[in-house]
mmCIF file with all atom_site columns, C-alpha atoms in Angstrom:
data_model
loop_
_atom_site.group_PDB
_atom_site.id
_atom_site.type_symbol
_atom_site.label_atom_id
_atom_site.label_alt_id
_atom_site.label_comp_id
_atom_site.label_asym_id
_atom_site.label_entity_id
_atom_site.label_seq_id
_atom_site.pdbx_PDB_ins_code
_atom_site.Cartn_x
_atom_site.Cartn_y
_atom_site.Cartn_z
_atom_site.occupancy
_atom_site.B_iso_or_equiv
_atom_site.pdbx_formal_charge
_atom_site.auth_seq_id
_atom_site.auth_comp_id
_atom_site.auth_asym_id
_atom_site.auth_atom_id
_atom_site.pdbx_PDB_model_num
ATOM 1   C CA . MET A 1 1   ? 109.498 145.728 107.937 1.00 0.00 ? 5   MET A CA 1
ATOM 2   C CA . ILE A 1 2   ? 108.438 143.804 111.675 1.00 0.00 ? 6   ILE A CA 1
ATOM 3   C CA . ALA A 1 3   ? 105.149 144.924 111.342 1.00 0.00 ? 7   ALA A CA 1
ATOM 4   C CA . SER A 1 4   ? 104.724 143.361 107.935 1.00 0.00 ? 8   SER A CA 1
ATOM 5   C CA . ILE A 1 5   ? 105.773 140.232 109.584 1.00 0.00 ? 9   ILE A CA 1
ATOM 6   C CA . LEU A 1 6   ? 103.107 140.742 112.278 1.00 0.00 ? 10  LEU A CA 1
ATOM 7   C CA . THR A 1 7   ? 100.533 141.182 109.901 1.00 0.00 ? 11  THR A CA 1
ATOM 8   C CA . PHE A 1 8   ? 101.299 138.178 107.620 1.00 0.00 ? 12  PHE A CA 1
ATOM 9   C CA . TRP A 1 9   ? 101.334 136.006 111.170 1.00 0.00 ? 13  TRP A CA 1
ATOM 10  C CA . ARG A 1 10  ? 98.214  137.097 111.964 1.00 0.00 ? 14  ARG A CA 1
ATOM 11  C CA . SER A 1 11  ? 96.935  136.352 108.936 1.00 0.00 ? 15  SER A CA 1
ATOM 12  C CA . LEU A 1 12  ? 97.742  132.750 109.209 1.00 0.00 ? 16  LEU A CA 1
ATOM 13  C CA . SER A 1 13  ? 95.127  130.501 110.347 1.00 0.00 ? 17  SER A CA 1
ATOM 14  C CA . TYR A 1 14  ? 95.185  129.197 113.970 1.00 0.00 ? 18  TYR A CA 1
ATOM 15  C CA . THR A 1 15  ? 96.512  125.976 112.842 1.00 0.00 ? 19  THR A CA 1
ATOM 16  C CA . THR A 1 16  ? 98.794  127.081 110.650 1.00 0.00 ? 20  THR A CA 1
ATOM 17  C CA . ARG A 1 17  ? 100.230 128.849 113.190 1.00 0.00 ? 21  ARG A CA 1
ATOM 18  C CA . PHE A 1 18  ? 100.122 126.127 116.107 1.00 0.00 ? 22  PHE A CA 1
ATOM 19  C CA . SER A 1 19  ? 102.161 123.618 113.060 1.00 0.00 ? 23  SER A CA 1
ATOM 20  C CA . ILE A 1 20  ? 105.096 126.477 112.852 1.00 0.00 ? 24  ILE A CA 1
ATOM 21  C CA . ILE A 1 21  ? 105.384 126.712 116.477 1.00 0.00 ? 25  ILE A CA 1
ATOM 22  C CA . ALA A 1 22  ? 104.902 122.406 116.820 1.00 0.00 ? 26  ALA A CA 1
ATOM 23  C CA . PHE A 1 23  ? 107.733 122.630 114.220 1.00 0.00 ? 27  PHE A CA 1
ATOM 24  C CA . VAL A 1 24  ? 110.407 124.804 116.171 1.00 0.00 ? 28  VAL A CA 1
ATOM 25  C CA . ALA A 1 25  ? 109.238 123.331 119.408 1.00 0.00 ? 29  ALA A CA 1
ATOM 26  C CA . ILE A 1 26  ? 109.551 119.774 118.941 1.00 0.00 ? 30  ILE A CA 1
ATOM 27  C CA . LEU A 1 27  ? 112.743 119.947 116.385 1.00 0.00 ? 31  LEU A CA 1
ATOM 28  C CA . PRO A 1 28  ? 115.254 120.769 119.743 1.00 0.00 ? 32  PRO A CA 1
ATOM 29  C CA . ILE A 1 29  ? 113.073 118.879 122.272 1.00 0.00 ? 33  ILE A CA 1
ATOM 30  C CA . GLY A 1 30  ? 114.110 115.606 120.005 1.00 0.00 ? 34  GLY A CA 1
ATOM 31  C CA . LEU A 1 31  ? 117.607 116.626 120.377 1.00 0.00 ? 35  LEU A CA 1
ATOM 32  C CA . PHE A 1 32  ? 117.765 117.410 124.082 1.00 0.00 ? 36  PHE A CA 1
ATOM 33  C CA . SER A 1 33  ? 115.591 114.583 124.895 1.00 0.00 ? 37  SER A CA 1
ATOM 34  C CA . MET A 1 34  ? 118.495 112.724 124.289 1.00 0.00 ? 38  MET A CA 1
ATOM 35  C CA . GLY A 1 35  ? 116.206 109.741 122.271 1.00 0.00 ? 39  GLY A CA 1
ATOM 36  C CA . ILE A 1 36  ? 112.787 109.887 124.637 1.00 0.00 ? 40  ILE A CA 1
ATOM 37  C CA . LEU A 1 37  ? 110.605 111.456 121.794 1.00 0.00 ? 41  LEU A CA 1
ATOM 38  C CA . GLY A 1 38  ? 112.052 109.274 119.406 1.00 0.00 ? 42  GLY A CA 1
ATOM 39  C CA . ALA A 1 39  ? 111.678 106.298 121.457 1.00 0.00 ? 43  ALA A CA 1
ATOM 40  C CA . LEU A 1 40  ? 108.101 107.187 122.490 1.00 0.00 ? 44  LEU A CA 1
ATOM 41  C CA . LEU A 1 41  ? 107.139 107.452 119.206 1.00 0.00 ? 45  LEU A CA 1
ATOM 42  C CA . TYR A 1 42  ? 108.183 104.347 118.415 1.00 0.00 ? 46  TYR A CA 1
ATOM 43  C CA . TYR A 1 43  ? 105.966 102.718 120.880 1.00 0.00 ? 47  TYR A CA 1
ATOM 44  C CA . PRO A 1 44  ? 102.537 104.074 118.596 1.00 0.00 ? 48  PRO A CA 1
ATOM 45  C CA . VAL A 1 45  ? 104.135 102.313 115.383 1.00 0.00 ? 49  VAL A CA 1
ATOM 46  C CA . SER A 1 46  ? 105.194 99.419  116.833 1.00 0.00 ? 50  SER A CA 1
ATOM 47  C CA . PHE A 1 47  ? 102.638 96.614  115.836 1.00 0.00 ? 51  PHE A CA 1
ATOM 48  C CA . LEU A 1 48  ? 103.182 97.322  112.003 1.00 0.00 ? 52  LEU A CA 1
ATOM 49  C CA . PHE A 1 49  ? 107.320 96.149  112.790 1.00 0.00 ? 53  PHE A CA 1
ATOM 50  C CA . THR A 1 50  ? 106.481 92.790  114.557 1.00 0.00 ? 54  THR A CA 1
ATOM 51  C CA . SER A 1 51  ? 108.788 91.050  112.197 1.00 0.00 ? 55  SER A CA 1
ATOM 52  C CA . TYR A 1 52  ? 111.614 93.180  112.785 1.00 0.00 ? 56  TYR A CA 1
ATOM 53  C CA . PRO A 1 53  ? 113.739 93.077  117.073 1.00 0.00 ? 57  PRO A CA 1
ATOM 54  C CA . THR A 1 54  ? 111.764 95.269  119.742 1.00 0.00 ? 58  THR A CA 1
ATOM 55  C CA . LEU A 1 55  ? 113.156 98.522  120.810 1.00 0.00 ? 59  LEU A CA 1
ATOM 56  C CA . ASN A 1 56  ? 114.423 96.989  123.600 1.00 0.00 ? 60  ASN A CA 1
ATOM 57  C CA . ASP A 1 57  ? 116.691 94.359  121.680 1.00 0.00 ? 61  ASP A CA 1
ATOM 58  C CA . TRP A 1 58  ? 118.052 96.750  119.067 1.00 0.00 ? 62  TRP A CA 1
ATOM 59  C CA . THR A 1 59  ? 121.737 96.750  119.741 1.00 0.00 ? 63  THR A CA 1
ATOM 60  C CA . GLY A 1 60  ? 125.447 98.838  118.188 1.00 0.00 ? 64  GLY A CA 1
ATOM 61  C CA . ASP A 1 61  ? 125.942 102.467 117.488 1.00 0.00 ? 65  ASP A CA 1
ATOM 62  C CA . TRP A 1 62  ? 123.108 103.147 114.873 1.00 0.00 ? 66  TRP A CA 1
ATOM 63  C CA . VAL A 1 63  ? 120.184 102.763 118.043 1.00 0.00 ? 67  VAL A CA 1
ATOM 64  C CA . TRP A 1 64  ? 120.542 106.309 119.962 1.00 0.00 ? 68  TRP A CA 1
ATOM 65  C CA . PRO A 1 65  ? 121.861 108.677 116.745 1.00 0.00 ? 69  PRO A CA 1
ATOM 66  C CA . ALA A 1 66  ? 118.356 106.628 115.279 1.00 0.00 ? 70  ALA A CA 1
ATOM 67  C CA . THR A 1 67  ? 116.174 107.751 118.567 1.00 0.00 ? 71  THR A CA 1
ATOM 68  C CA . ILE A 1 68  ? 117.206 111.640 118.670 1.00 0.00 ? 72  ILE A CA 1
ATOM 69  C CA . GLY A 1 69  ? 117.455 111.876 114.682 1.00 0.00 ? 73  GLY A CA 1
ATOM 70  C CA . VAL A 1 70  ? 113.378 110.339 114.349 1.00 0.00 ? 74  VAL A CA 1
ATOM 71  C CA . GLY A 1 71  ? 112.089 112.627 117.464 1.00 0.00 ? 75  GLY A CA 1
ATOM 72  C CA . MET A 1 72  ? 113.999 115.543 116.021 1.00 0.00 ? 76  MET A CA 1
ATOM 73  C CA . PHE A 1 73  ? 112.667 114.687 111.569 1.00 0.00 ? 77  PHE A CA 1
ATOM 74  C CA . TRP A 1 74  ? 108.839 114.082 113.391 1.00 0.00 ? 78  TRP A CA 1
ATOM 75  C CA . SER A 1 75  ? 108.796 117.501 113.595 1.00 0.00 ? 79  SER A CA 1
ATOM 76  C CA . PHE A 1 76  ? 108.623 118.177 109.980 1.00 0.00 ? 80  PHE A CA 1
ATOM 77  C CA . GLY A 1 77  ? 105.080 116.373 110.488 1.00 0.00 ? 81  GLY A CA 1
ATOM 78  C CA . PHE A 1 78  ? 103.289 119.441 111.709 1.00 0.00 ? 82  PHE A CA 1
ATOM 79  C CA . ILE A 1 79  ? 104.020 120.851 108.917 1.00 0.00 ? 83  ILE A CA 1
ATOM 80  C CA . TRP A 1 80  ? 102.648 118.057 106.345 1.00 0.00 ? 84  TRP A CA 1
ATOM 81  C CA . ALA A 1 81  ? 99.731  118.009 108.886 1.00 0.00 ? 85  ALA A CA 1
ATOM 82  C CA . GLY A 1 82  ? 99.190  121.953 108.908 1.00 0.00 ? 86  GLY A CA 1
ATOM 83  C CA . LEU A 1 83  ? 99.879  122.008 105.032 1.00 0.00 ? 87  LEU A CA 1
ATOM 84  C CA . ALA A 1 84  ? 96.882  119.526 104.726 1.00 0.00 ? 88  ALA A CA 1
ATOM 85  C CA . TRP A 1 85  ? 95.061  121.054 106.658 1.00 0.00 ? 89  TRP A CA 1
ATOM 86  C CA . HIS A 1 86  ? 95.334  124.348 104.821 1.00 0.00 ? 90  HIS A CA 1
ATOM 87  C CA . PHE A 1 87  ? 94.550  122.684 101.708 1.00 0.00 ? 91  PHE A CA 1
ATOM 88  C CA . LEU A 1 88  ? 91.517  120.742 102.805 1.00 0.00 ? 92  LEU A CA 1
ATOM 89  C CA . HIS A 1 89  ? 89.676  122.707 104.852 1.00 0.00 ? 93  HIS A CA 1
ATOM 90  C CA . SER A 1 90  ? 87.776  124.473 102.075 1.00 0.00 ? 94  SER A CA 1
ATOM 91  C CA . LYS A 1 91  ? 86.792  120.669 100.898 1.00 0.00 ? 95  LYS A CA 1
ATOM 92  C CA . ILE A 1 92  ? 86.370  118.878 104.661 1.00 0.00 ? 96  ILE A CA 1
ATOM 93  C CA . HIS A 1 93  ? 83.969  120.841 106.803 1.00 0.00 ? 97  HIS A CA 1
ATOM 94  C CA . SER A 1 94  ? 84.100  118.908 110.264 1.00 0.00 ? 98  SER A CA 1
ATOM 95  C CA . LEU A 1 95  ? 86.262  120.234 112.675 1.00 0.00 ? 99  LEU A CA 1
ATOM 96  C CA . HIS A 1 96  ? 86.573  116.776 114.093 1.00 0.00 ? 100 HIS A CA 1
ATOM 97  C CA . VAL A 1 97  ? 87.466  115.434 110.790 1.00 0.00 ? 101 VAL A CA 1
ATOM 98  C CA . LEU A 1 98  ? 90.595  117.628 110.189 1.00 0.00 ? 102 LEU A CA 1
ATOM 99  C CA . ARG A 1 99  ? 91.701  116.807 113.767 1.00 0.00 ? 103 ARG A CA 1
ATOM 100 C CA . VAL A 1 100 ? 91.567  113.189 113.304 1.00 0.00 ? 104 VAL A CA 1
ATOM 101 C CA . MET A 1 101 ? 93.542  113.608 109.663 1.00 0.00 ? 105 MET A CA 1
ATOM 102 C CA . TYR A 1 102 ? 96.391  115.995 111.635 1.00 0.00 ? 106 TYR A CA 1
ATOM 103 C CA . ALA A 1 103 ? 97.049  113.059 114.254 1.00 0.00 ? 107 ALA A CA 1
ATOM 104 C CA . LEU A 1 104 ? 96.627  110.534 111.746 1.00 0.00 ? 108 LEU A CA 1
ATOM 105 C CA . ILE A 1 105 ? 99.725  112.549 109.373 1.00 0.00 ? 109 ILE A CA 1
ATOM 106 C CA . CYS A 1 106 ? 101.951 112.929 112.365 1.00 0.00 ? 110 CYS A CA 1
ATOM 107 C CA . TRP A 1 107 ? 101.182 109.625 113.663 1.00 0.00 ? 111 TRP A CA 1
ATOM 108 C CA . ALA A 1 108 ? 101.954 108.522 110.110 1.00 0.00 ? 112 ALA A CA 1
ATOM 109 C CA . TRP A 1 109 ? 105.000 109.874 109.402 1.00 0.00 ? 113 TRP A CA 1
ATOM 110 C CA . ALA A 1 110 ? 106.237 109.116 112.655 1.00 0.00 ? 114 ALA A CA 1
ATOM 111 C CA . ALA A 1 111 ? 106.078 105.194 110.720 1.00 0.00 ? 115 ALA A CA 1
ATOM 112 C CA . VAL A 1 112 ? 107.548 106.281 107.903 1.00 0.00 ? 116 VAL A CA 1
ATOM 113 C CA . LEU A 1 113 ? 110.420 107.160 109.793 1.00 0.00 ? 117 LEU A CA 1
ATOM 114 C CA . TRP A 1 114 ? 110.888 104.547 111.821 1.00 0.00 ? 118 TRP A CA 1
ATOM 115 C CA . TYR A 1 115 ? 110.463 102.350 109.004 1.00 0.00 ? 119 TYR A CA 1
ATOM 116 C CA . GLY A 1 116 ? 113.330 104.010 107.183 1.00 0.00 ? 120 GLY A CA 1
ATOM 117 C CA . VAL A 1 117 ? 115.845 103.649 110.006 1.00 0.00 ? 121 VAL A CA 1
ATOM 118 C CA . ILE A 1 118 ? 114.332 100.344 110.754 1.00 0.00 ? 122 ILE A CA 1
ATOM 119 C CA . SER A 1 119 ? 114.592 98.404  107.351 1.00 0.00 ? 123 SER A CA 1
ATOM 120 C CA . SER A 1 120 ? 118.022 100.214 106.460 1.00 0.00 ? 124 SER A CA 1
ATOM 121 C CA . ASN A 1 121 ? 119.262 98.965  109.631 1.00 0.00 ? 125 ASN A CA 1
ATOM 122 C CA . LEU A 1 122 ? 117.496 95.792  111.029 1.00 0.00 ? 126 LEU A CA 1
ATOM 123 C CA . SER A 1 123 ? 117.793 94.282  107.629 1.00 0.00 ? 127 SER A CA 1
#
């Protein structure tokens, strides 16, 4: 049983293994950072939300759970990016383009998460 799991793990590409490990590592970090990860994820996407108050101006009972939740749910971005890499690496042969795509998917996922949180709580 364990030998077959190890064989399967070794058969995965480097990027797939990285994505799985990053997902498993970032999920608890999002919780245990007590919102710091979520707040840090807000700054690279904040220019998309200029019509809303800044993070420092947010008040209420929703702010802390939102920053914790975004930090935790952002870990799923590594899975989405890993899946995209898996399906596109045979079509896109440039490693640099694939890496940029991976980073953009993680960034876009943070933007989607923050858009959902902001639009539901600040509208």
